[in-house]
Amino acid sequence: MDFSLKSGKKIEKGYNWDMNEALLEVKNLSVVLGKEKIIDNLSFQATEGETITILGPNGAGKTILVKTLLGLLPYEGEIIWQKKLKLGYLPQELNRMKSKNIPLTVLDFFKLKKDKPNEERISKFLEKVGLKKDSLSKNIGNLSGGQFQRMLVSWTLISNPKIIFFDEPILGVDIGGGETIHSLISDLQKEKDTTIFLVTHDLNIVFKHSNNVLCLGNQRKHYFGPPKKILSPDMLEKVFGMEIKFHKHD
């Protein structure tokens, strides 16, 4: 999905924010759906060209946070973007089974984008995620789960968004394919100063590809900072409610 974000949303009078320091400022963010508070008093910043991984157990509000930052859900607090920005969003809800009976080829699917990329460009971006050119003629419902997810990642990247939200981008992808996708995301972040928000459960990905990690816990506890500084067994136990063992990368 492609979005365009407007700047200066809910700026308080007298709030002094240096626009050169952060691309996004989130301050005292709370989200209530129905009568349940999903996110409580969350604050953090995102700078241009960094990867922020959103980590936490099921039900902690990771996807809700992403949709809130995109302006799709009501909230209290402040979400302030530096300027109008083009972004891409790969939601978790998309899957091959829901599209199985849709009579669209991969090429047709890409042609639905507003900028209508040509076949050569589509092939180039498919190859980036490990799909061959002959995939263009295949019906999207006939792709394997891993192929479908790779296609979606390519579809998100092809418009060259400045900010990309990936919600579990390697669901249904084999280990090798998942590493290819994460490496591609990391290369994109480095080469084009793209800001990446990545929702995942994989701690190895957090250490390998993230500048900062935002941990959301089931009891609405949250932590933000560089993975090597804040990810400890004690902190993860507080977030996940159970003992988490991991190897801390150098």
mmCIF file of C-alpha atoms in Angstrom:
data_model
loop_
_atom_site.group_PDB
_atom_site.id
_atom_site.type_symbol
_atom_site.label_atom_id
_atom_site.label_comp_id
_atom_site.label_asym_id
_atom_site.label_seq_id
_atom_site.Cartn_x
_atom_site.Cartn_y
_atom_site.Cartn_z
ATOM 1 C CA MET A 1 0.000 0.000 0.000
ATOM 2 C CA ASP A 2 1.157 3.526 -0.747
ATOM 3 C CA PHE A 3 0.487 6.474 1.545
ATOM 4 C CA SER A 4 1.430 10.129 1.727
ATOM 5 C CA LEU A 5 1.913 11.625 5.174
ATOM 6 C CA LYS A 6 1.234 15.250 6.024
ATOM 7 C CA SER A 7 3.470 17.122 8.413
ATOM 8 C CA GLY A 8 2.809 18.800 11.729
ATOM 9 C CA LYS A 9 -0.050 16.692 13.083
ATOM 10 C CA LYS A 10 -1.258 17.782 16.542
ATOM 11 C CA ILE A 11 1.567 20.164 17.399
ATOM 12 C CA GLU A 12 1.060 21.685 20.842
ATOM 13 C CA LYS A 13 1.472 25.424 21.231
ATOM 14 C CA GLY A 14 4.940 26.218 22.524
ATOM 15 C CA TYR A 15 6.320 22.734 21.790
ATOM 16 C CA ASN A 16 9.884 23.266 20.536
ATOM 17 C CA TRP A 17 11.055 20.406 18.307
ATOM 18 C CA ASP A 18 14.224 20.603 16.213
ATOM 19 C CA MET A 19 13.032 19.299 12.830
ATOM 20 C CA ASN A 20 16.616 18.452 11.841
ATOM 21 C CA GLU A 21 17.007 15.900 14.611
ATOM 22 C CA ALA A 22 14.064 13.593 13.999
ATOM 23 C CA LEU A 23 11.888 12.462 11.127
ATOM 24 C CA LEU A 24 9.105 11.442 13.494
ATOM 25 C CA GLU A 25 8.275 12.461 17.058
ATOM 26 C CA VAL A 26 5.785 10.383 19.058
ATOM 27 C CA LYS A 27 4.871 11.882 22.418
ATOM 28 C CA ASN A 28 2.588 10.464 25.127
ATOM 29 C CA LEU A 29 0.726 8.292 22.622
ATOM 30 C CA SER A 30 -2.265 6.316 23.899
ATOM 31 C CA VAL A 31 -4.678 4.181 21.887
ATOM 32 C CA VAL A 32 -7.986 2.877 23.210
ATOM 33 C CA LEU A 33 -10.119 0.489 21.151
ATOM 34 C CA GLY A 34 -13.550 -0.163 22.585
ATOM 35 C CA LYS A 35 -12.877 0.008 26.301
ATOM 36 C CA GLU A 36 -9.410 -1.537 26.153
ATOM 37 C CA LYS A 37 -6.260 0.555 26.325
ATOM 38 C CA ILE A 38 -3.867 -0.996 23.805
ATOM 39 C CA ILE A 39 -1.023 1.549 23.988
ATOM 40 C CA ASP A 40 -0.372 3.718 27.030
ATOM 41 C CA ASN A 41 1.775 6.860 27.169
ATOM 42 C CA LEU A 42 4.335 5.834 24.536
ATOM 43 C CA SER A 43 7.066 8.271 23.433
ATOM 44 C CA PHE A 44 9.933 7.791 20.970
ATOM 45 C CA GLN A 45 11.690 9.373 17.988
ATOM 46 C CA ALA A 46 12.673 8.081 14.539
ATOM 47 C CA THR A 47 15.467 9.599 12.475
ATOM 48 C CA GLU A 48 16.020 9.496 8.736
ATOM 49 C CA GLY A 49 17.644 6.327 7.429
ATOM 50 C CA GLU A 50 17.293 4.144 10.521
ATOM 51 C CA THR A 51 15.584 0.810 11.088
ATOM 52 C CA ILE A 52 13.306 0.573 14.105
ATOM 53 C CA THR A 53 12.135 -2.912 15.012
ATOM 54 C CA ILE A 54 8.854 -3.215 16.891
ATOM 55 C CA LEU A 55 9.080 -6.254 19.122
ATOM 56 C CA GLY A 56 6.659 -7.878 21.522
ATOM 57 C CA PRO A 57 4.313 -10.812 22.210
ATOM 58 C CA ASN A 58 0.978 -11.335 20.471
ATOM 59 C CA GLY A 59 -1.606 -8.862 21.723
ATOM 60 C CA ALA A 60 0.920 -6.225 22.777
ATOM 61 C CA GLY A 61 -0.285 -3.740 20.147
ATOM 62 C CA LYS A 62 2.450 -3.910 17.487
ATOM 63 C CA THR A 63 0.120 -3.816 14.475
ATOM 64 C CA ILE A 64 -2.158 -1.320 16.246
ATOM 65 C CA LEU A 65 0.829 0.987 16.688
ATOM 66 C CA VAL A 66 1.734 0.763 12.999
ATOM 67 C CA LYS A 67 -1.830 1.560 11.920
ATOM 68 C CA THR A 68 -1.935 4.458 14.366
ATOM 69 C CA LEU A 69 1.287 5.940 12.996
ATOM 70 C CA LEU A 70 -0.246 5.659 9.519
ATOM 71 C CA GLY A 71 -3.240 7.704 10.659
ATOM 72 C CA LEU A 72 -5.691 4.800 10.372
ATOM 73 C CA LEU A 73 -6.782 4.693 14.029
ATOM 74 C CA PRO A 74 -7.811 7.360 16.593
ATOM 75 C CA TYR A 75 -5.402 8.204 19.389
ATOM 76 C CA GLU A 76 -4.476 10.640 22.131
ATOM 77 C CA GLY A 77 -1.084 12.355 22.319
ATOM 78 C CA GLU A 78 1.118 13.549 19.484
ATOM 79 C CA ILE A 79 2.363 12.044 16.225
ATOM 80 C CA ILE A 80 4.458 14.632 14.410
ATOM 81 C CA TRP A 81 6.055 13.977 11.030
ATOM 82 C CA GLN A 82 8.829 16.275 9.849
ATOM 83 C CA LYS A 83 7.348 16.847 6.402
ATOM 84 C CA LYS A 84 5.085 15.350 3.765
ATOM 85 C CA LEU A 85 6.537 11.941 3.028
ATOM 86 C CA LYS A 86 5.878 9.051 0.686
ATOM 87 C CA LEU A 87 5.649 5.717 2.436
ATOM 88 C CA GLY A 88 4.968 2.078 1.802
ATOM 89 C CA TYR A 89 3.090 -0.344 4.017
ATOM 90 C CA LEU A 90 3.069 -4.137 3.893
ATOM 91 C CA PRO A 91 0.295 -5.207 6.294
ATOM 92 C CA GLN A 92 0.275 -8.562 8.014
ATOM 93 C CA GLU A 93 -3.273 -9.375 6.937
ATOM 94 C CA LEU A 94 -2.447 -9.959 3.263
ATOM 95 C CA ASN A 95 -1.998 -13.597 2.343
ATOM 96 C CA ARG A 96 -2.173 -15.875 -0.658
ATOM 97 C CA MET A 97 -5.347 -17.711 0.381
ATOM 98 C CA LYS A 98 -7.400 -14.512 0.396
ATOM 99 C CA SER A 99 -6.314 -13.790 -3.168
ATOM 100 C CA LYS A 100 -6.541 -17.355 -4.471
ATOM 101 C CA ASN A 101 -9.605 -16.765 -6.611
ATOM 102 C CA ILE A 102 -8.695 -13.282 -7.835
ATOM 103 C CA PRO A 103 -8.019 -13.469 -11.610
ATOM 104 C CA LEU A 104 -4.859 -11.334 -11.595
ATOM 105 C CA THR A 105 -1.381 -12.154 -12.808
ATOM 106 C CA VAL A 106 1.644 -10.784 -10.991
ATOM 107 C CA LEU A 107 2.047 -8.235 -13.798
ATOM 108 C CA ASP A 108 -1.616 -7.193 -13.478
ATOM 109 C CA PHE A 109 -1.159 -6.800 -9.729
ATOM 110 C CA PHE A 110 1.789 -4.428 -10.149
ATOM 111 C CA LYS A 111 -0.114 -2.422 -12.755
ATOM 112 C CA LEU A 112 -2.654 -1.553 -10.042
ATOM 113 C CA LYS A 113 -0.099 0.811 -8.510
ATOM 114 C CA LYS A 114 -0.642 4.517 -9.129
ATOM 115 C CA ASP A 115 2.703 5.012 -10.854
ATOM 116 C CA LYS A 116 2.108 1.956 -13.123
ATOM 117 C CA PRO A 117 5.709 0.661 -13.385
ATOM 118 C CA ASN A 118 6.801 -0.880 -16.690
ATOM 119 C CA GLU A 119 7.536 -4.570 -17.105
ATOM 120 C CA GLU A 120 11.315 -4.119 -17.017
ATOM 121 C CA ARG A 121 11.200 -2.305 -13.690
ATOM 122 C CA ILE A 122 8.815 -4.870 -12.218
ATOM 123 C CA SER A 123 11.127 -7.712 -13.276
ATOM 124 C CA LYS A 124 14.089 -5.929 -11.663
ATOM 125 C CA PHE A 125 12.343 -5.639 -8.316
ATOM 126 C CA LEU A 126 11.055 -9.202 -8.447
ATOM 127 C CA GLU A 127 14.606 -10.409 -8.993
ATOM 128 C CA LYS A 128 15.704 -8.444 -5.913
ATOM 129 C CA VAL A 129 13.547 -10.732 -3.762
ATOM 130 C CA GLY A 130 14.490 -13.919 -5.608
ATOM 131 C CA LEU A 131 11.612 -14.237 -8.096
ATOM 132 C CA LYS A 132 12.311 -14.896 -11.784
ATOM 133 C CA LYS A 133 10.899 -12.888 -14.683
ATOM 134 C CA ASP A 134 8.524 -15.708 -15.644
ATOM 135 C CA SER A 135 6.652 -14.987 -12.396
ATOM 136 C CA LEU A 136 5.022 -12.036 -14.184
ATOM 137 C CA SER A 137 2.634 -14.298 -16.080
ATOM 138 C CA LYS A 138 1.621 -16.400 -13.070
ATOM 139 C CA ASN A 139 -1.702 -15.926 -11.330
ATOM 140 C CA ILE A 140 -1.091 -14.487 -7.861
ATOM 141 C CA GLY A 141 -3.301 -17.203 -6.367
ATOM 142 C CA ASN A 142 -1.043 -19.896 -7.804
ATOM 143 C CA LEU A 143 2.079 -18.639 -6.071
ATOM 144 C CA SER A 144 3.344 -20.505 -3.028
ATOM 145 C CA GLY A 145 3.032 -18.751 0.319
ATOM 146 C CA GLY A 146 6.701 -17.780 0.241
ATOM 147 C CA GLN A 147 6.546 -16.567 -3.370
ATOM 148 C CA PHE A 148 3.458 -14.509 -2.604
ATOM 149 C CA GLN A 149 5.130 -12.831 0.363
ATOM 150 C CA ARG A 150 8.239 -12.056 -1.702
ATOM 151 C CA MET A 151 6.046 -10.513 -4.374
ATOM 152 C CA LEU A 152 4.379 -8.291 -1.766
ATOM 153 C CA VAL A 153 7.741 -7.082 -0.481
ATOM 154 C CA SER A 154 8.777 -6.248 -4.049
ATOM 155 C CA TRP A 155 5.427 -4.498 -4.657
ATOM 156 C CA THR A 156 6.057 -2.362 -1.559
ATOM 157 C CA LEU A 157 9.610 -1.419 -2.538
ATOM 158 C CA ILE A 158 9.074 -0.569 -6.203
ATOM 159 C CA SER A 159 7.629 2.917 -5.594
ATOM 160 C CA ASN A 160 10.779 3.965 -3.690
ATOM 161 C CA PRO A 161 8.979 5.168 -0.537
ATOM 162 C CA LYS A 162 10.915 7.246 1.982
ATOM 163 C CA ILE A 163 9.418 5.349 4.923
ATOM 164 C CA ILE A 164 8.345 1.699 4.880
ATOM 165 C CA PHE A 165 6.305 -0.199 7.456
ATOM 166 C CA PHE A 166 6.829 -3.978 7.264
ATOM 167 C CA ASP A 167 4.501 -6.001 9.495
ATOM 168 C CA GLU A 168 6.033 -9.501 9.692
ATOM 169 C CA PRO A 169 7.367 -9.412 6.087
ATOM 170 C CA ILE A 170 8.704 -12.983 6.086
ATOM 171 C CA LEU A 171 5.570 -14.848 7.187
ATOM 172 C CA GLY A 172 5.401 -18.041 5.145
ATOM 173 C CA VAL A 173 8.915 -17.550 3.714
ATOM 174 C CA ASP A 174 11.612 -20.190 4.188
ATOM 175 C CA ILE A 175 14.728 -19.376 6.234
ATOM 176 C CA GLY A 176 16.907 -18.595 3.218
ATOM 177 C CA GLY A 177 14.239 -16.457 1.619
ATOM 178 C CA GLY A 178 13.609 -14.625 4.858
ATOM 179 C CA GLU A 179 17.271 -13.702 5.169
ATOM 180 C CA THR A 180 17.247 -12.482 1.534
ATOM 181 C CA ILE A 181 14.302 -10.190 2.282
ATOM 182 C CA HIS A 182 15.799 -8.825 5.487
ATOM 183 C CA SER A 183 19.148 -8.227 3.773
ATOM 184 C CA LEU A 184 17.328 -6.388 0.988
ATOM 185 C CA ILE A 185 15.519 -4.229 3.530
ATOM 186 C CA SER A 186 18.824 -3.477 5.251
ATOM 187 C CA ASP A 187 20.526 -2.570 1.945
ATOM 188 C CA LEU A 188 17.649 -0.261 1.064
ATOM 189 C CA GLN A 189 17.966 1.505 4.404
ATOM 190 C CA LYS A 190 21.694 2.053 3.916
ATOM 191 C CA GLU A 191 21.669 3.036 0.237
ATOM 192 C CA LYS A 192 18.709 5.401 0.139
ATOM 193 C CA ASP A 193 18.389 6.596 3.746
ATOM 194 C CA THR A 194 14.998 4.926 3.873
ATOM 195 C CA THR A 195 13.432 4.775 7.326
ATOM 196 C CA ILE A 196 12.191 1.272 8.126
ATOM 197 C CA PHE A 197 9.662 0.205 10.755
ATOM 198 C CA LEU A 198 9.843 -3.576 11.074
ATOM 199 C CA VAL A 199 7.471 -5.717 13.134
ATOM 200 C CA THR A 200 8.987 -9.100 13.972
ATOM 201 C CA HIS A 201 9.324 -11.766 16.663
ATOM 202 C CA ASP A 202 12.865 -12.719 15.593
ATOM 203 C CA LEU A 203 15.519 -11.484 18.041
ATOM 204 C CA ASN A 204 18.317 -12.362 15.608
ATOM 205 C CA ILE A 205 16.842 -9.923 13.091
ATOM 206 C CA VAL A 206 16.646 -7.252 15.777
ATOM 207 C CA PHE A 207 20.361 -7.465 16.554
ATOM 208 C CA LYS A 208 21.484 -7.845 12.953
ATOM 209 C CA HIS A 209 19.429 -5.188 11.171
ATOM 210 C CA SER A 210 18.080 -2.658 13.716
ATOM 211 C CA ASN A 211 19.380 0.704 14.882
ATOM 212 C CA ASN A 212 16.731 0.904 17.603
ATOM 213 C CA VAL A 213 14.160 -1.465 19.017
ATOM 214 C CA LEU A 214 10.752 -0.579 20.441
ATOM 215 C CA CYS A 215 9.563 -3.292 22.831
ATOM 216 C CA LEU A 216 5.859 -3.438 23.653
ATOM 217 C CA GLY A 217 4.753 -5.652 26.529
ATOM 218 C CA ASN A 218 1.417 -7.260 27.386
ATOM 219 C CA GLN A 219 1.116 -5.096 30.522
ATOM 220 C CA ARG A 220 1.569 -1.924 28.410
ATOM 221 C CA LYS A 221 5.209 -1.634 29.448
ATOM 222 C CA HIS A 222 7.466 -0.321 26.708
ATOM 223 C CA TYR A 223 11.168 0.176 26.154
ATOM 224 C CA PHE A 224 13.045 2.003 23.386
ATOM 225 C CA GLY A 225 16.715 2.179 22.460
ATOM 226 C CA PRO A 226 19.632 0.403 20.727
ATOM 227 C CA PRO A 227 19.201 -3.405 20.896
ATOM 228 C CA LYS A 228 22.590 -4.045 22.533
ATOM 229 C CA LYS A 229 21.788 -1.579 25.311
ATOM 230 C CA ILE A 230 18.220 -2.442 26.219
ATOM 231 C CA LEU A 231 17.695 -6.093 25.255
ATOM 232 C CA SER A 232 18.548 -8.110 28.325
ATOM 233 C CA PRO A 233 17.035 -11.328 29.688
ATOM 234 C CA ASP A 234 15.427 -9.386 32.551
ATOM 235 C CA MET A 235 13.846 -6.796 30.256
ATOM 236 C CA LEU A 236 12.571 -9.439 27.830
ATOM 237 C CA GLU A 237 11.033 -11.381 30.699
ATOM 238 C CA LYS A 238 9.117 -8.243 31.686
ATOM 239 C CA VAL A 239 7.948 -7.713 28.103
ATOM 240 C CA PHE A 240 7.049 -11.301 27.215
ATOM 241 C CA GLY A 241 6.060 -12.494 30.688
ATOM 242 C CA MET A 242 8.417 -15.483 30.488
ATOM 243 C CA GLU A 243 12.116 -16.243 30.492
ATOM 244 C CA ILE A 244 13.718 -15.561 27.106
ATOM 245 C CA LYS A 245 17.182 -16.926 26.338
ATOM 246 C CA PHE A 246 19.240 -15.548 23.486
ATOM 247 C CA HIS A 247 22.791 -15.081 22.270
ATOM 248 C CA LYS A 248 23.807 -11.432 22.339
ATOM 249 C CA HIS A 249 25.646 -10.494 19.125
ATOM 250 C CA ASP A 250 28.930 -8.597 19.228
#
